[in-house]
C-alpha cells in the first residue's frame, strides 16, 4: 500500500498556504519539528544565541565596509565580485541564496534601478527575470531600449517574503549602487517603482507625484550626475494594467531625451 500519497497532498497544500502567506525562505539547513514542544534551552545557549545576534555588524560599520569595497572596484566585474563577497547587508543572512547584481551592458546609456531581487531573481542570479521582469523587458523592447540598458536594484539580496527592503538595508547597499552609477556614467536613469525612486532621490514623495518628472541623481562624492526618470513598477502594472500608459509616456520621455543627448544637432535642447 502506498501510504505517502495523502501526506504528499497535505504537504503540497501546506506549502502552497505558506507561499501565499509570503513564506518563501528557509533559515536552517535542517527541518525543525515545531509540533514538538521542547523544554526551554539552558541559559548558556540563550546567551550564546543573543551574543551571535549582537555580533552582527552594526549598520554604520557595514556601510563603511561597503564604501571601502565599492571604492576599490575599478570595473563592473570587480564591483560584482565585491558585492558577492560582502556579508554586511542584513538581507544576506535572511534566506537569500546568493547576491543578485546586474544584467545588461555596463557601457549602455541607460541605468535601470529596481527595488530588490524577488524569488525568481534569487534562483536565477539576475535582476528582473520573473513575471514583472518579463513585462519590463517587453516595455523596454517596445521603446527600443532593449540593448541600451544596464539593470540593477537598490539591494542585492532577496528580502524574505518578498517584502520591500528597509531604509537601513538600502543604506548598506547604497555605496555599491553609487559605485555602479559612477563606473557606468549613464546618460539617463530609469527609477522603477516607489522604493527605488525614494531611496535614490532621498525623498518621501509618493511615486504618483514623482513619476513622469525628470529629477537629478547627483553623487555626493565625485560630483557625477545624470537625469533620472521615476516610473511605476511593473509588479504594480501586473495588478493595474490600465497604468501601463503612464509608464509608456515615461519611457517615451526617456527615449526622447536620450535621442537629444546622442544627436549632436540637438545637443543643446
Ligand atoms: N522587482 C524588482 O524591483 N527587482 C527585481 O529584480 C525583480 C523584481
CSV table of C-alpha atoms and ligand atoms in Angstrom, one decimal:
chain,number,residue,atom,x,y,z
A,1,UNK,CA,0.0,0.0,0.0
A,2,UNK,CA,1.3,3.5,-0.8
A,3,UNK,CA,0.8,5.4,2.4
A,4,UNK,CA,2.6,8.5,1.2
A,5,UNK,CA,0.0,9.9,-1.3
A,6,UNK,CA,-2.3,11.7,1.2
A,7,UNK,CA,0.8,13.0,3.0
A,8,UNK,CA,2.2,14.5,-0.2
A,9,UNK,CA,-1.1,16.2,-1.0
A,10,UNK,CA,-1.3,17.6,2.6
A,11,UNK,CA,2.3,18.8,2.4
A,12,UNK,CA,1.8,20.5,-1.0
A,13,UNK,CA,-1.3,22.2,0.3
A,14,UNK,CA,0.6,23.4,3.4
A,15,UNK,CA,3.5,24.7,1.3
A,16,UNK,CA,1.0,26.5,-1.0
A,17,UNK,CA,-0.6,28.1,2.0
A,18,UNK,CA,2.8,29.3,3.3
A,19,UNK,CA,3.8,30.5,-0.1
A,20,UNK,CA,0.5,32.5,-0.4
A,21,UNK,CA,1.3,34.0,3.0
A,22,UNK,CA,4.7,35.1,1.7
A,23,UNK,CA,6.8,32.4,3.4
A,24,UNK,CA,9.4,31.6,0.7
A,25,UNK,CA,12.6,31.4,2.6
A,26,UNK,CA,14.3,28.7,4.7
A,27,UNK,CA,16.5,29.8,7.6
A,28,UNK,CA,18.1,26.5,8.6
A,29,UNK,CA,19.8,23.6,7.0
A,30,UNK,CA,17.7,21.0,8.8
A,31,UNK,CA,13.9,20.9,9.3
A,32,UNK,CA,12.6,21.8,12.7
A,33,UNK,CA,9.6,19.8,14.2
A,34,UNK,CA,7.6,22.6,15.6
A,35,UNK,CA,4.8,20.3,16.7
A,36,UNK,CA,7.1,19.0,19.5
A,37,UNK,CA,7.2,21.3,22.5
A,38,UNK,CA,10.8,21.3,23.6
A,39,UNK,CA,11.9,22.2,27.1
A,40,UNK,CA,13.3,25.8,27.3
A,41,UNK,CA,17.0,25.8,26.3
A,42,UNK,CA,19.6,26.1,29.0
A,43,UNK,CA,20.6,29.6,29.9
A,44,UNK,CA,24.1,29.4,28.3
A,45,UNK,CA,22.6,28.5,24.9
A,46,UNK,CA,20.3,31.6,25.1
A,47,UNK,CA,23.3,33.8,26.0
A,48,UNK,CA,25.3,32.4,23.0
A,49,UNK,CA,22.4,33.0,20.6
A,50,UNK,CA,21.9,36.5,21.8
A,51,UNK,CA,25.6,37.3,21.5
A,52,UNK,CA,25.6,36.0,17.9
A,53,UNK,CA,22.8,38.4,17.0
A,54,UNK,CA,24.6,41.3,18.7
A,55,UNK,CA,27.8,40.4,17.0
A,56,UNK,CA,26.3,41.1,13.5
A,57,UNK,CA,28.0,44.2,12.1
A,58,UNK,CA,26.3,47.4,13.1
A,59,UNK,CA,24.8,49.3,10.1
A,60,UNK,CA,27.5,52.1,10.3
A,61,UNK,CA,30.3,49.5,10.2
A,62,UNK,CA,28.6,47.7,7.4
A,63,UNK,CA,28.2,50.9,5.4
A,64,UNK,CA,31.8,51.8,6.0
A,65,UNK,CA,32.9,48.3,4.8
A,66,UNK,CA,30.6,48.6,1.7
A,67,UNK,CA,32.1,52.0,0.9
A,68,UNK,CA,35.6,50.6,1.2
A,69,UNK,CA,34.9,47.6,-1.1
A,70,UNK,CA,33.0,49.7,-3.6
A,71,UNK,CA,35.7,52.3,-3.9
A,72,UNK,CA,38.3,49.7,-4.6
A,73,UNK,CA,36.3,48.3,-7.5
A,74,UNK,CA,37.6,49.7,-10.8
A,75,UNK,CA,35.4,47.8,-13.2
A,76,UNK,CA,31.8,46.5,-13.1
A,77,UNK,CA,33.2,42.9,-12.8
A,78,UNK,CA,35.2,43.9,-9.7
A,79,UNK,CA,32.2,45.5,-8.3
A,80,UNK,CA,30.1,42.4,-8.8
A,81,UNK,CA,32.8,40.3,-7.1
A,82,UNK,CA,32.9,42.8,-4.2
A,83,UNK,CA,29.2,42.6,-3.7
A,84,UNK,CA,29.3,38.8,-3.8
A,85,UNK,CA,32.0,38.8,-1.0
A,86,UNK,CA,30.1,41.3,1.2
A,87,UNK,CA,28.3,39.9,4.2
A,88,UNK,CA,27.4,43.2,5.9
A,89,UNK,CA,23.9,43.5,4.4
A,90,UNK,CA,21.3,42.1,6.9
A,91,UNK,CA,19.4,40.6,3.9
A,92,UNK,CA,22.3,38.3,3.1
A,93,UNK,CA,21.6,36.3,6.2
A,94,UNK,CA,17.9,36.1,5.9
A,95,UNK,CA,17.4,33.3,3.5
A,96,UNK,CA,18.7,34.7,0.2
A,97,UNK,CA,20.8,32.1,-1.6
A,98,UNK,CA,23.1,34.5,-3.4
A,99,UNK,CA,23.8,38.1,-4.3
A,100,UNK,CA,22.0,39.4,-7.5
A,101,UNK,CA,23.7,42.4,-9.0
A,102,UNK,CA,23.0,43.1,-12.7
A,103,UNK,CA,22.2,42.2,-16.2
A,104,UNK,CA,22.7,44.1,-19.4
A,105,UNK,CA,25.5,46.2,-20.9
A,106,UNK,CA,27.7,48.2,-18.5
A,107,UNK,CA,28.5,50.6,-21.3
A,108,UNK,CA,24.8,51.2,-22.2
A,109,UNK,CA,23.5,54.7,-21.9
A,110,UNK,CA,20.6,53.9,-19.5
A,111,UNK,CA,20.9,52.6,-15.9
A,112,UNK,CA,17.6,50.9,-14.7
A,113,UNK,CA,17.3,50.7,-10.9
A,114,UNK,CA,14.6,48.5,-9.4
A,115,UNK,CA,13.7,47.6,-5.8
A,116,UNK,CA,15.1,44.3,-4.8
A,117,UNK,CA,15.5,40.8,-6.3
A,118,UNK,CA,12.5,38.6,-6.0
A,119,UNK,CA,12.5,34.8,-5.6
A,120,UNK,CA,13.0,34.2,-9.3
A,121,UNK,CA,15.9,36.5,-9.3
A,122,UNK,CA,17.4,34.7,-6.3
A,123,UNK,CA,17.0,31.4,-8.1
A,124,UNK,CA,18.5,32.6,-11.5
A,125,UNK,CA,21.0,35.2,-10.2
A,126,UNK,CA,19.9,38.1,-12.4
A,127,UNK,CA,17.6,41.0,-11.8
A,128,UNK,CA,14.1,41.3,-13.3
A,129,UNK,CA,13.8,37.8,-14.7
A,130,UNK,CA,10.4,36.9,-13.2
A,131,UNK,CA,6.9,37.9,-14.3
A,132,UNK,CA,7.5,41.6,-13.5
A,133,UNK,CA,10.8,41.5,-15.3
A,134,UNK,CA,9.3,40.0,-18.4
A,135,UNK,CA,6.8,42.8,-18.5
A,136,UNK,CA,9.6,45.4,-18.0
A,137,UNK,CA,11.5,43.7,-20.9
A,138,UNK,CA,8.5,43.9,-23.2
A,139,UNK,CA,8.1,47.6,-22.4
A,140,UNK,CA,11.8,48.3,-22.9
A,141,UNK,CA,11.7,46.5,-26.2
A,142,UNK,CA,8.7,48.5,-27.4
A,143,UNK,CA,10.6,51.7,-26.6
A,144,UNK,CA,13.7,50.5,-28.5
A,145,UNK,CA,15.7,50.3,-25.3
A,146,UNK,CA,16.5,46.5,-25.1
A,147,UNK,CA,20.2,46.8,-25.9
A,148,UNK,CA,20.6,50.3,-24.3
A,149,UNK,CA,20.1,49.3,-20.6
A,150,UNK,CA,22.1,48.0,-17.6
A,151,UNK,CA,19.7,46.8,-14.9
A,152,UNK,CA,20.2,46.5,-11.1
A,153,UNK,CA,18.4,47.1,-7.8
A,154,UNK,CA,18.7,49.2,-4.6
A,155,UNK,CA,19.7,46.0,-2.7
A,156,UNK,CA,21.4,42.8,-3.9
A,157,UNK,CA,19.8,40.1,-1.8
A,158,UNK,CA,16.2,38.8,-2.0
A,159,UNK,CA,14.2,40.1,1.1
A,160,UNK,CA,12.3,37.3,2.9
A,161,UNK,CA,8.7,37.0,2.0
A,162,UNK,CA,9.2,39.4,-0.9
A,163,UNK,CA,8.8,42.4,1.4
A,164,UNK,CA,10.3,45.8,0.4
A,165,UNK,CA,13.9,46.4,1.6
A,166,UNK,CA,14.1,48.7,4.7
A,167,UNK,CA,16.0,52.0,4.6
A,168,UNK,CA,18.9,50.6,6.6
A,169,UNK,CA,19.2,47.6,4.2
A,170,UNK,CA,19.2,50.1,1.3
A,171,UNK,CA,21.7,52.3,3.0
A,172,UNK,CA,24.0,49.3,3.4
A,173,UNK,CA,23.9,48.6,-0.3
A,174,UNK,CA,23.9,52.2,-1.5
A,175,UNK,CA,27.7,52.5,-1.8
A,176,UNK,CA,27.7,49.7,-4.3
A,177,UNK,CA,24.8,51.2,-6.3
A,178,UNK,CA,26.5,54.6,-6.2
A,179,UNK,CA,29.7,53.0,-7.5
A,180,UNK,CA,27.9,51.2,-10.3
A,181,UNK,CA,26.4,54.6,-11.3
A,182,UNK,CA,29.9,56.3,-11.1
A,183,UNK,CA,31.6,53.5,-13.1
A,184,UNK,CA,28.9,53.4,-15.8
A,185,UNK,CA,28.3,57.1,-16.1
A,186,UNK,CA,24.9,56.6,-17.8
A,187,UNK,CA,23.3,59.3,-19.9
A,188,UNK,CA,20.0,58.7,-18.1
A,189,UNK,CA,18.5,56.6,-15.3
A,190,UNK,CA,15.1,54.9,-15.1
A,191,UNK,CA,14.0,54.5,-11.4
A,192,UNK,CA,11.5,51.7,-11.3
A,193,UNK,CA,8.9,52.0,-8.5
A,194,UNK,CA,8.4,54.0,-5.4
A,195,UNK,CA,11.0,52.2,-3.3
A,196,UNK,CA,13.8,52.7,-5.8
A,197,UNK,CA,12.8,56.3,-6.6
A,198,UNK,CA,12.6,57.4,-2.9
A,199,UNK,CA,15.9,55.7,-2.0
A,200,UNK,CA,17.9,57.0,-4.9
A,201,UNK,CA,16.5,60.5,-4.8
A,202,UNK,CA,16.3,60.7,-0.9
A,203,UNK,CA,12.7,61.8,-0.9
A,204,UNK,CA,9.4,60.7,0.8
A,205,UNK,CA,7.4,61.9,-2.1
A,206,UNK,CA,4.8,59.5,-3.5
A,207,UNK,CA,5.5,57.8,-6.8
A,208,UNK,CA,2.4,59.2,-8.4
A,209,UNK,CA,3.8,62.7,-7.9
A,210,UNK,CA,7.3,61.7,-8.8
A,211,UNK,CA,6.7,59.7,-12.0
A,212,UNK,CA,7.0,61.4,-15.3
A,213,UNK,CA,9.0,64.3,-13.8
A,214,UNK,CA,12.7,64.5,-14.6
A,215,UNK,CA,14.9,64.5,-11.4
A,216,UNK,CA,18.6,64.7,-11.0
A,217,UNK,CA,20.7,61.9,-9.3
A,218,UNK,CA,23.9,63.6,-8.2
A,219,UNK,CA,26.6,61.7,-6.3
A,220,UNK,CA,27.7,63.4,-3.1
A,221,UNK,CA,31.3,62.3,-3.8
A,222,UNK,CA,32.7,62.7,-7.2
A,223,UNK,CA,30.1,65.1,-8.4
A,224,UNK,CA,28.8,62.9,-11.2
A,225,UNK,CA,25.1,63.4,-12.0
A,226,UNK,CA,22.5,62.2,-14.6
A,227,UNK,CA,18.9,62.9,-15.3
A,228,UNK,CA,16.6,60.3,-13.6
A,229,UNK,CA,13.1,59.4,-14.6
A,230,UNK,CA,10.9,57.8,-11.9
A,231,UNK,CA,8.2,55.4,-13.2
A,232,UNK,CA,5.8,52.8,-11.9
A,233,UNK,CA,6.9,49.3,-11.0
A,234,UNK,CA,6.0,46.5,-13.5
A,235,UNK,CA,4.7,44.4,-10.5
A,236,UNK,CA,2.1,47.3,-10.0
A,237,UNK,CA,1.3,47.2,-13.7
A,238,UNK,CA,0.5,43.4,-13.4
A,239,UNK,CA,-2.2,44.4,-10.9
A,240,UNK,CA,-3.2,47.6,-12.5
A,241,UNK,CA,-2.7,47.2,-16.3
A,242,UNK,CA,-4.5,50.5,-17.1
A,243,UNK,CA,-1.4,52.3,-15.6
A,244,UNK,CA,0.7,51.0,-18.4
A,245,UNK,CA,0.0,54.1,-20.4
A,246,UNK,CA,1.7,56.2,-17.7
A,247,UNK,CA,4.9,54.1,-17.9
A,248,UNK,CA,4.7,54.2,-21.7
A,249,UNK,CA,4.7,58.0,-21.5
A,250,UNK,CA,7.7,58.0,-19.1
A,251,UNK,CA,9.6,55.7,-21.4
A,252,UNK,CA,8.9,57.9,-24.4
A,253,UNK,CA,10.2,60.9,-22.4
A,254,UNK,CA,13.3,58.9,-21.6
A,255,UNK,CA,14.0,57.9,-25.3
A,256,UNK,CA,13.3,61.4,-26.5
A,257,UNK,CA,15.9,62.8,-24.0
A,258,UNK,CA,18.4,60.0,-24.9
A,259,UNK,CA,18.0,60.8,-28.6
A,260,UNK,CA,18.6,64.5,-27.9
A,261,UNK,CA,21.7,63.7,-25.9
A,262,UNK,CA,23.1,61.5,-28.6
A,263,UNK,CA,22.2,63.6,-31.6
A,264,UNK,CA,24.8,66.4,-31.9
A,265,UNK,CA,22.4,68.6,-33.8
A,266,UNK,CA,20.0,68.8,-30.8
A,267,UNK,CA,22.7,68.5,-28.1
A,268,UNK,CA,21.7,71.9,-26.6
A,269,UNK,CA,18.0,71.2,-26.3
B,1,LIG,N1,11.4,43.6,-8.8
B,1,LIG,C1,12.5,44.4,-8.6
B,1,LIG,O1,12.3,45.5,-8.2
B,1,LIG,N2,13.7,43.9,-9.0
B,1,LIG,C2,13.9,42.7,-9.5
B,1,LIG,O2,15.0,42.4,-9.8
B,1,LIG,C3,12.7,41.9,-9.6
B,1,LIG,C4,11.5,42.3,-9.3
